[in-house]
Amino acid sequence: MNRWIEKQRHLIDFTANSLARRKARSLGLLVVYTLLVFVLASVSLYTHALRNEATRVLAGTPEIVLQRLIAGRHDLIPPGYMDSVGRLRGVQKIEGRLWGYYYDSVMKANYTFMVPTDRTVADGEIIVGPALERSRGLAAGNGISFRSYSGELHTFIITEVLPHESELVSADLVLMSEADFRRFFTYPEGQYTDIALWVANPREVRNVGLKLMEKLPDSRPILREEVLRTYASIFDWREGMMLALLSAAILAFGIFAWEKAAGLSAEEKREIGILKAIGWETGDVIAMKFWEGLLISLLAFLLGYVAAYIHVFHGNFALLQPVLKGWAVLYPSFSLTPKIDGLQVATLFLFTVLPYTAATLVPIWSAATTDPDTVMRG
Amino acid sequence: MSRPSNRVLGTILIAAAAFGGTFLDAARQRIAHEPALQHTEALVERLRLSDIALFTEARYTRHLSQADLHSAFQDHPVALEHFPSGSMLPPPQTLLKRHEPLDREAAPSD
């Protein structure tokens, strides 16, 4: 065993020296390889952590949200609608939600205006989300004016800013009293945006959804399960533009690595010829090249992955964030909780380390099994 | 340490230790983030929120789960979905799979 280890160490010595002789080429390959692993790992770590965080925090969302549709568009819940929903068997609690969007032409940003049910906000006062505080430079005690859709200017005093730690869900929120909300949007009295409802038996949620559809054909129930599924599938890492763009990079790297690994240079062929002429066995030559492929790809994987981890969980995904932000002016600033999927890391490992190592072996096999004289003459 | 193999294996070992370190750091951060996550969960429950505020640019991206199936294309028939974050979202087949087919199961009303 010791003899075997010593032999492998000598082979690694030889490989390291051989790589050092071709310093620029080897370093270039390592850098490109590391960068590719870095980008792939960054995307996969970020999306996995975001998916996890979203499904975790949204676990408390209402069991069913009931919307009313008219001609395929979301419409207001008329008075009386709530009563017919409330009379359904299995419905435990029912609440009308009041919320809507407001486009702020000063910031060119969309806010979500909402009437909270868990607290009372006094008329003329609002509670704002952290992104609003940051982008408009607001603080508790400040006043802010919004021009309503009827053209009037409404002034509100900010009494509180929602906690930064919850920014992922509350970045653009503006909480106000029901009277203010109805006045601001000239929202008809007794009408609601949609209905949140809770079901006594969690296993009955689907049945209640079905009953709602039967009783109110113009309604669209959205189950909590659907909300969670939406966020479980968002940014599926095999889909989306970022990976479509990346596929070009992966392909380019594939060609580069194949060219480097599969096509032996005249110098390498000569080296193999000489090694065989001085008594190296075919197995030794292959083992030496195997070490070369493995060391480069393993080092690239480790460095790329560690850099990606730091980028995503300590650097806030800074390099790729512009792609995610899109046209949104208000963007939550949040640090994700690291949630690493072992299978994902293993997949990344298999897809980056194995193909390259295997690609180095194929041409070596054919070169190493031929006569040294033929190999040296090219 | 003068042998090249020692230097190479040493480098790999340091990189592997850093790799292992990411898992330890992840565990540490998960514990540190737990209270904030719990507060966020509570806020979602209290305010009856249904979506994360990741894309605030359009209605159907701000409240993804509340958007109806064709809201991205409803400006006019055959309208192309034009917000950049739309391209980050899964394609329509997945959209259809995400929604419960309650409308197909419900009996027609009289």
XYZ file of C-alpha atoms in Angstrom:
488
model
C 0.000 0.000 0.000
C 2.818 2.393 0.950
C 4.557 1.566 -2.295
C 1.381 2.353 -4.229
C 0.935 5.679 -2.418
C 4.582 6.581 -3.000
C 4.194 5.770 -6.701
C 1.099 7.972 -6.993
C 2.943 10.790 -5.207
C 5.772 10.525 -7.692
C 3.243 10.640 -10.508
C 1.683 13.762 -8.954
C 5.185 15.271 -8.630
C 5.721 14.646 -12.306
C 2.256 15.993 -13.242
C 2.773 19.141 -11.155
C 6.130 19.785 -12.783
C 4.674 19.166 -16.222
C 1.796 21.602 -15.502
C 4.295 24.146 -14.149
C 6.251 23.963 -17.412
C 3.064 24.985 -19.271
C 2.186 27.603 -16.674
C 0.116 30.040 -18.764
C -1.985 27.289 -20.336
C -2.615 25.466 -17.079
C -3.452 28.637 -15.154
C -5.712 29.862 -17.955
C -7.613 26.600 -17.903
C -7.926 26.658 -14.124
C -9.259 30.250 -14.119
C -11.840 29.624 -16.858
C -12.889 26.361 -15.246
C -13.205 27.979 -11.794
C -15.261 30.838 -13.253
C -17.685 28.427 -14.871
C -18.175 26.486 -11.633
C -18.537 29.821 -9.812
C -21.371 31.042 -12.049
C -23.192 27.710 -12.083
C -22.847 27.273 -8.327
C -23.901 30.891 -7.656
C -27.125 30.476 -9.625
C -27.930 27.127 -8.115
C -27.134 28.126 -4.497
C -29.092 31.369 -4.797
C -32.189 29.928 -6.388
C -32.293 26.989 -4.018
C -31.967 29.228 -0.948
C -34.539 31.691 -2.297
C -37.039 28.957 -3.081
C -36.600 27.559 0.386
C -36.927 30.921 2.080
C -40.040 31.815 0.077
C -41.845 28.566 0.812
C -40.837 28.784 4.464
C -42.081 32.333 5.086
C -45.221 31.888 2.995
C -46.348 28.880 4.994
C -48.600 31.243 6.973
C -50.417 32.677 3.962
C -54.269 32.387 4.017
C -55.536 28.888 3.270
C -57.680 30.112 0.400
C -57.734 33.497 -1.310
C -60.915 33.988 -3.298
C -60.851 36.366 -6.240
C -63.724 37.398 -8.444
C -63.140 37.544 -12.164
C -65.057 39.512 -14.764
C -64.136 38.930 -18.406
C -60.942 37.272 -17.296
C -59.858 40.146 -15.098
C -59.723 40.460 -11.370
C -62.707 42.419 -10.073
C -63.930 43.708 -6.706
C -65.898 41.534 -4.296
C -69.428 43.002 -4.126
C -71.438 43.268 -0.877
C -73.257 40.035 -0.120
C -70.584 37.883 -1.701
C -68.858 37.482 1.645
C -72.084 36.231 3.253
C -72.601 33.486 0.706
C -69.002 32.357 1.172
C -69.313 32.465 4.958
C -72.343 30.185 4.875
C -70.357 27.372 3.255
C -69.807 24.365 5.479
C -66.186 23.934 6.538
C -65.269 27.623 6.372
C -63.906 28.631 9.746
C -62.890 32.253 9.288
C -63.423 34.763 6.534
C -61.930 38.195 5.968
C -62.214 40.723 3.182
C -58.761 41.957 2.096
C -58.246 45.495 0.906
C -55.125 46.042 -1.134
C -54.039 47.515 -4.415
C -51.186 48.981 -6.385
C -50.045 52.554 -6.551
C -47.590 53.845 -9.103
C -45.411 56.570 -7.661
C -44.335 58.816 -10.519
C -41.644 60.456 -8.348
C -39.790 57.177 -7.813
C -41.199 55.470 -10.915
C -41.942 52.568 -8.608
C -44.970 50.461 -7.746
C -46.109 50.263 -4.135
C -48.558 47.828 -2.609
C -51.157 49.693 -0.539
C -52.855 47.552 2.024
C -55.242 47.727 4.955
C -53.838 45.595 7.784
C -56.177 43.422 9.810
C -53.780 42.809 12.683
C -53.406 46.426 13.788
C -55.269 49.690 13.656
C -53.674 52.484 11.740
C -55.100 55.892 12.531
C -56.544 57.983 9.696
C -53.883 60.129 8.068
C -51.088 57.831 9.162
C -49.230 55.095 7.314
C -46.709 52.348 8.022
C -44.184 51.812 5.232
C -41.972 48.987 4.065
C -38.170 49.199 4.363
C -37.493 49.621 0.615
C -39.743 52.674 0.608
C -37.917 54.086 3.596
C -34.624 53.627 1.784
C -35.565 54.799 -1.689
C -37.508 57.902 -0.632
C -35.341 58.652 2.378
C -38.249 58.435 4.776
C -38.301 57.869 8.513
C -40.930 57.619 11.225
C -42.487 61.030 11.832
C -42.003 62.263 8.239
C -44.890 63.260 6.021
C -45.403 62.073 2.459
C -47.918 63.016 -0.213
C -49.373 60.750 -2.855
C -51.537 61.933 -5.735
C -54.583 59.724 -5.851
C -56.207 58.490 -9.049
C -58.885 61.148 -8.660
C -56.156 63.786 -8.852
C -56.230 64.921 -5.223
C -53.078 65.108 -3.150
C -53.251 63.094 0.068
C -50.705 63.648 2.813
C -49.836 60.950 5.326
C -47.599 60.842 8.386
C -45.319 57.809 8.678
C -45.651 56.324 12.140
C -43.547 53.216 11.701
C -41.236 51.436 9.306
C -41.698 47.667 9.000
C -38.697 45.658 10.255
C -35.792 45.178 7.840
C -35.497 41.505 8.647
C -38.835 40.880 6.896
C -37.989 42.897 3.819
C -38.399 39.969 1.459
C -42.173 40.109 1.941
C -42.743 43.710 2.993
C -40.322 45.865 0.957
C -42.935 47.884 -0.954
C -45.852 47.802 1.485
C -47.777 50.885 2.600
C -50.237 50.068 5.378
C -53.091 52.505 5.974
C -56.513 52.703 7.581
C -59.586 51.398 5.786
C -61.135 54.874 5.607
C -57.975 56.324 4.063
C -57.716 53.429 1.603
C -61.303 53.824 0.430
C -60.922 57.603 0.206
C -57.614 57.429 -1.651
C -58.727 54.957 -4.302
C -62.404 56.098 -4.233
C -63.071 52.482 -3.422
C -66.791 51.656 -3.217
C -68.084 51.155 0.307
C -68.707 47.532 1.283
C -66.540 46.119 -1.499
C -63.256 44.275 -1.075
C -60.276 43.347 -3.246
C -60.497 39.670 -2.464
C -61.416 37.315 0.350
C -59.056 35.395 2.614
C -60.567 32.347 4.233
C -59.528 29.588 6.550
C -60.930 26.091 6.665
C -61.548 24.168 9.901
C -60.124 20.898 8.624
C -56.930 21.309 6.573
C -57.802 18.193 4.564
C -61.020 19.840 3.432
C -59.329 22.808 1.731
C -59.649 21.365 -1.768
C -63.287 20.422 -1.192
C -64.098 23.901 0.051
C -62.355 25.269 -3.060
C -64.536 23.044 -5.237
C -67.693 24.102 -3.391
C -66.723 27.751 -3.864
C -66.320 27.200 -7.597
C -69.719 25.517 -7.789
C -71.521 28.125 -5.768
C -69.768 31.158 -7.211
C -68.752 30.331 -10.795
C -67.227 33.782 -11.307
C -64.770 33.215 -8.479
C -61.235 31.906 -8.571
C -60.021 30.278 -5.373
C -56.246 30.223 -4.890
C -55.159 27.596 -2.402
C -52.187 28.009 -0.077
C -50.800 24.874 -1.641
C -50.824 26.629 -5.020
C -49.026 29.658 -3.622
C -46.342 27.424 -2.166
C -46.106 25.451 -5.393
C -45.724 28.675 -7.361
C -42.743 29.612 -5.230
C -41.362 26.092 -5.202
C -41.194 26.141 -8.971
C -40.049 29.728 -9.416
C -36.483 29.992 -10.673
C -36.367 26.327 -11.333
C -32.699 26.202 -12.004
C -32.988 24.284 -15.225
C -35.287 26.947 -16.598
C -35.163 30.654 -17.129
C -33.118 33.073 -19.068
C -30.036 33.056 -16.905
C -29.324 29.411 -17.570
C -30.272 29.758 -21.214
C -27.589 32.422 -21.473
C -25.257 30.302 -19.423
C -25.704 27.352 -21.718
C -23.721 29.245 -24.357
C -20.913 29.687 -21.831
C -21.088 26.028 -20.845
C -20.912 25.009 -24.492
C -17.950 27.303 -25.082
C -16.193 25.806 -22.088
C -17.049 22.332 -23.315
C -15.349 23.046 -26.645
C -12.397 24.657 -24.876
C -11.955 21.801 -22.422
C -12.430 19.158 -25.096
C -9.897 20.847 -27.299
C -7.473 21.102 -24.417
C -8.091 17.650 -23.033
C -8.772 15.582 -26.098
C -6.398 17.055 -28.627
C -2.848 16.251 -27.596
C -0.260 18.815 -28.577
C 2.857 17.701 -30.413
C 4.821 18.487 -27.245
C 2.600 16.226 -25.146
C 2.844 13.434 -27.701
C 6.625 13.703 -27.659
C 6.571 13.614 -23.868
C 4.534 10.404 -23.879
C 6.854 8.883 -26.458
C 9.900 9.680 -24.361
C 8.262 8.381 -21.179
C 7.431 5.115 -22.875
C 10.911 4.891 -24.416
C 12.547 5.244 -21.001
C 10.422 2.457 -19.617
C 7.109 3.900 -18.365
C 4.241 1.497 -18.694
C 0.981 2.422 -20.440
C -0.777 2.301 -17.052
C 1.687 4.837 -15.579
C 1.169 7.287 -18.423
C -2.606 7.018 -18.077
C -2.391 7.399 -14.282
C -0.242 10.517 -14.712
C -2.770 12.086 -17.087
C -5.642 11.010 -14.850
C -4.034 12.915 -11.979
C -3.631 15.947 -14.215
C -7.325 15.975 -15.146
C -8.495 15.234 -11.623
C -6.283 17.809 -9.891
C -7.288 20.642 -12.239
C -11.003 19.866 -12.205
C -11.163 19.171 -8.464
C -9.307 22.365 -7.611
C -11.525 24.351 -10.013
C -14.656 22.841 -8.465
C -13.583 23.572 -4.881
C -12.401 27.116 -5.589
C -15.432 27.921 -7.762
C -17.887 26.564 -5.234
C -16.337 28.345 -2.239
C -16.220 31.624 -4.197
C -19.881 31.134 -5.184
C -20.880 30.495 -1.564
C -19.159 33.693 -0.435
C -20.723 35.601 -3.351
C -24.257 34.431 -2.587
C -24.356 34.344 1.204
C -21.801 37.012 2.137
C -21.845 39.219 -0.963
C -25.620 39.326 -1.494
C -25.395 37.820 -4.991
C -24.024 41.178 -6.117
C -22.651 40.173 -9.518
C -25.814 38.582 -10.877
C -28.386 40.701 -9.077
C -29.004 43.141 -11.969
C -30.379 40.219 -13.967
C -32.849 39.391 -11.217
C -33.906 42.955 -10.527
C -35.408 43.473 -13.964
C -37.158 46.827 -14.139
C -38.119 46.911 -10.498
C -37.179 50.181 -8.843
C -37.907 48.954 -5.348
C -35.904 45.896 -4.643
C -35.751 44.217 -1.259
C -32.326 44.116 0.311
C -32.100 40.825 2.119
C -29.541 38.243 3.063
C -30.623 34.728 2.315
C -30.410 31.922 4.821
C -27.953 29.377 3.423
C -29.741 26.203 2.588
C -27.481 23.868 0.662
C -28.903 20.936 -1.188
C -26.373 18.089 -1.051
C -27.763 16.546 -4.208
C -27.346 19.802 -6.084
C -23.705 20.090 -4.988
C -23.112 16.452 -5.937
C -24.698 17.036 -9.360
C -22.528 20.072 -9.908
C -19.484 18.025 -8.895
C -20.340 15.181 -11.235
C -21.045 17.492 -14.155
C -17.861 19.502 -13.756
C -15.202 17.111 -12.484
C -16.037 13.819 -14.191
C -16.390 14.858 -17.865
C -13.097 16.721 -17.873
C -11.190 13.918 -16.161
C -12.714 11.410 -18.568
C -11.963 13.625 -21.577
C -8.265 13.751 -20.680
C -8.018 9.970 -20.592
C -9.404 9.062 -24.033
C -6.657 10.528 -26.276
C -3.962 9.467 -23.815
C -5.174 5.919 -24.058
C -4.687 5.850 -27.829
C -1.339 7.663 -27.643
C -0.031 5.568 -24.769
C -0.878 2.245 -26.367
C 0.952 2.964 -29.635
C 4.619 2.417 -30.293
C 6.875 5.134 -28.738
C 8.730 5.592 -31.992
C 5.487 6.289 -33.912
C 4.248 8.647 -31.216
C 7.498 10.652 -31.172
C 7.540 10.953 -34.948
C 3.919 12.234 -34.752
C 7.137 20.571 1.704
C 9.541 21.037 -1.177
C 8.023 18.194 -3.216
C 5.569 19.441 -5.833
C 3.049 16.765 -4.826
C 3.025 18.147 -1.267
C 2.307 21.624 -2.543
C -0.451 20.416 -4.879
C -2.092 18.167 -2.307
C -1.729 20.915 0.323
C -3.561 23.366 -1.941
C -6.322 20.836 -2.605
C -6.579 20.146 1.122
C -6.925 23.858 1.947
C -9.585 24.237 -0.767
C -11.402 21.156 0.565
C -11.276 22.594 4.095
C -12.803 25.829 2.777
C -15.461 23.726 1.030
C -16.254 21.988 4.312
C -16.214 25.384 5.978
C -19.091 26.569 3.785
C -21.320 23.876 5.303
C -20.330 24.902 8.834
C -20.910 28.566 7.994
C -24.291 27.674 6.477
C -25.307 25.906 9.681
C -24.162 28.893 11.763
C -26.050 31.348 9.577
C -29.195 29.209 9.625
C -29.235 29.416 13.418
C -28.535 33.148 13.336
C -31.301 33.808 10.778
C -33.936 31.722 12.533
C -35.489 34.532 14.650
C -35.755 36.821 11.612
C -37.403 34.042 9.621
C -39.885 33.447 12.409
C -40.717 37.168 12.544
C -41.228 37.199 8.800
C -43.463 34.156 8.995
C -45.515 35.864 11.694
C -45.756 39.066 9.633
C -46.998 37.093 6.618
C -49.632 35.462 8.759
C -50.743 38.678 10.458
C -50.902 40.816 7.316
C -52.369 37.967 5.214
C -49.590 38.319 2.677
C -49.420 35.885 -0.182
C -46.271 36.805 -2.097
C -42.668 37.883 -1.798
C -41.728 41.388 -2.919
C -38.979 40.261 -5.260
C -40.245 41.772 -8.505
C -42.171 44.967 -7.913
C -42.241 46.021 -11.546
C -45.615 44.622 -12.642
C -48.797 43.349 -11.019
C -48.367 39.799 -12.126
C -44.745 39.646 -11.015
C -45.321 41.372 -7.661
C -48.133 39.005 -6.721
C -47.195 35.949 -8.705
C -49.523 33.568 -7.000
C -52.501 35.938 -7.324
C -51.992 36.703 -10.994
C -54.381 34.907 -13.287
C -53.015 32.605 -15.931
C -52.982 35.099 -18.777
C -52.336 38.363 -16.976
C -48.883 38.640 -18.506
C -50.453 38.654 -21.951
C -53.617 40.615 -21.336
C -52.663 44.042 -22.637
C -54.019 43.029 -26.011
C -54.479 39.713 -27.797
C -51.177 38.038 -28.711
C -49.358 40.653 -26.622
C -45.821 39.634 -25.835
C -44.932 39.482 -22.206
C -42.522 42.357 -21.886
C -41.208 42.663 -18.341
C -37.691 41.303 -17.879
C -38.500 39.360 -14.745
C -41.119 37.468 -16.731
C -38.268 35.705 -18.437
C -36.977 34.488 -15.085
C -40.241 32.715 -14.428
C -41.038 29.233 -15.620
C -42.840 28.842 -18.944
C -46.621 28.447 -19.305
C -46.638 24.631 -19.110
C -45.329 24.893 -15.557
C -47.778 27.712 -14.872
C -50.629 25.450 -15.825
C -49.297 22.631 -13.680
C -49.049 24.937 -10.659
C -52.719 25.769 -10.577
C -55.217 23.372 -9.133
C -57.639 22.329 -11.889
C -60.610 23.122 -9.670
C -62.496 24.714 -12.554
C -62.419 21.419 -14.454
C -63.587 19.405 -11.482
C -66.381 21.650 -10.298
C -69.899 20.735 -11.420
C -71.537 23.390 -13.588
C -73.893 25.646 -11.649
C -77.560 25.710 -12.503
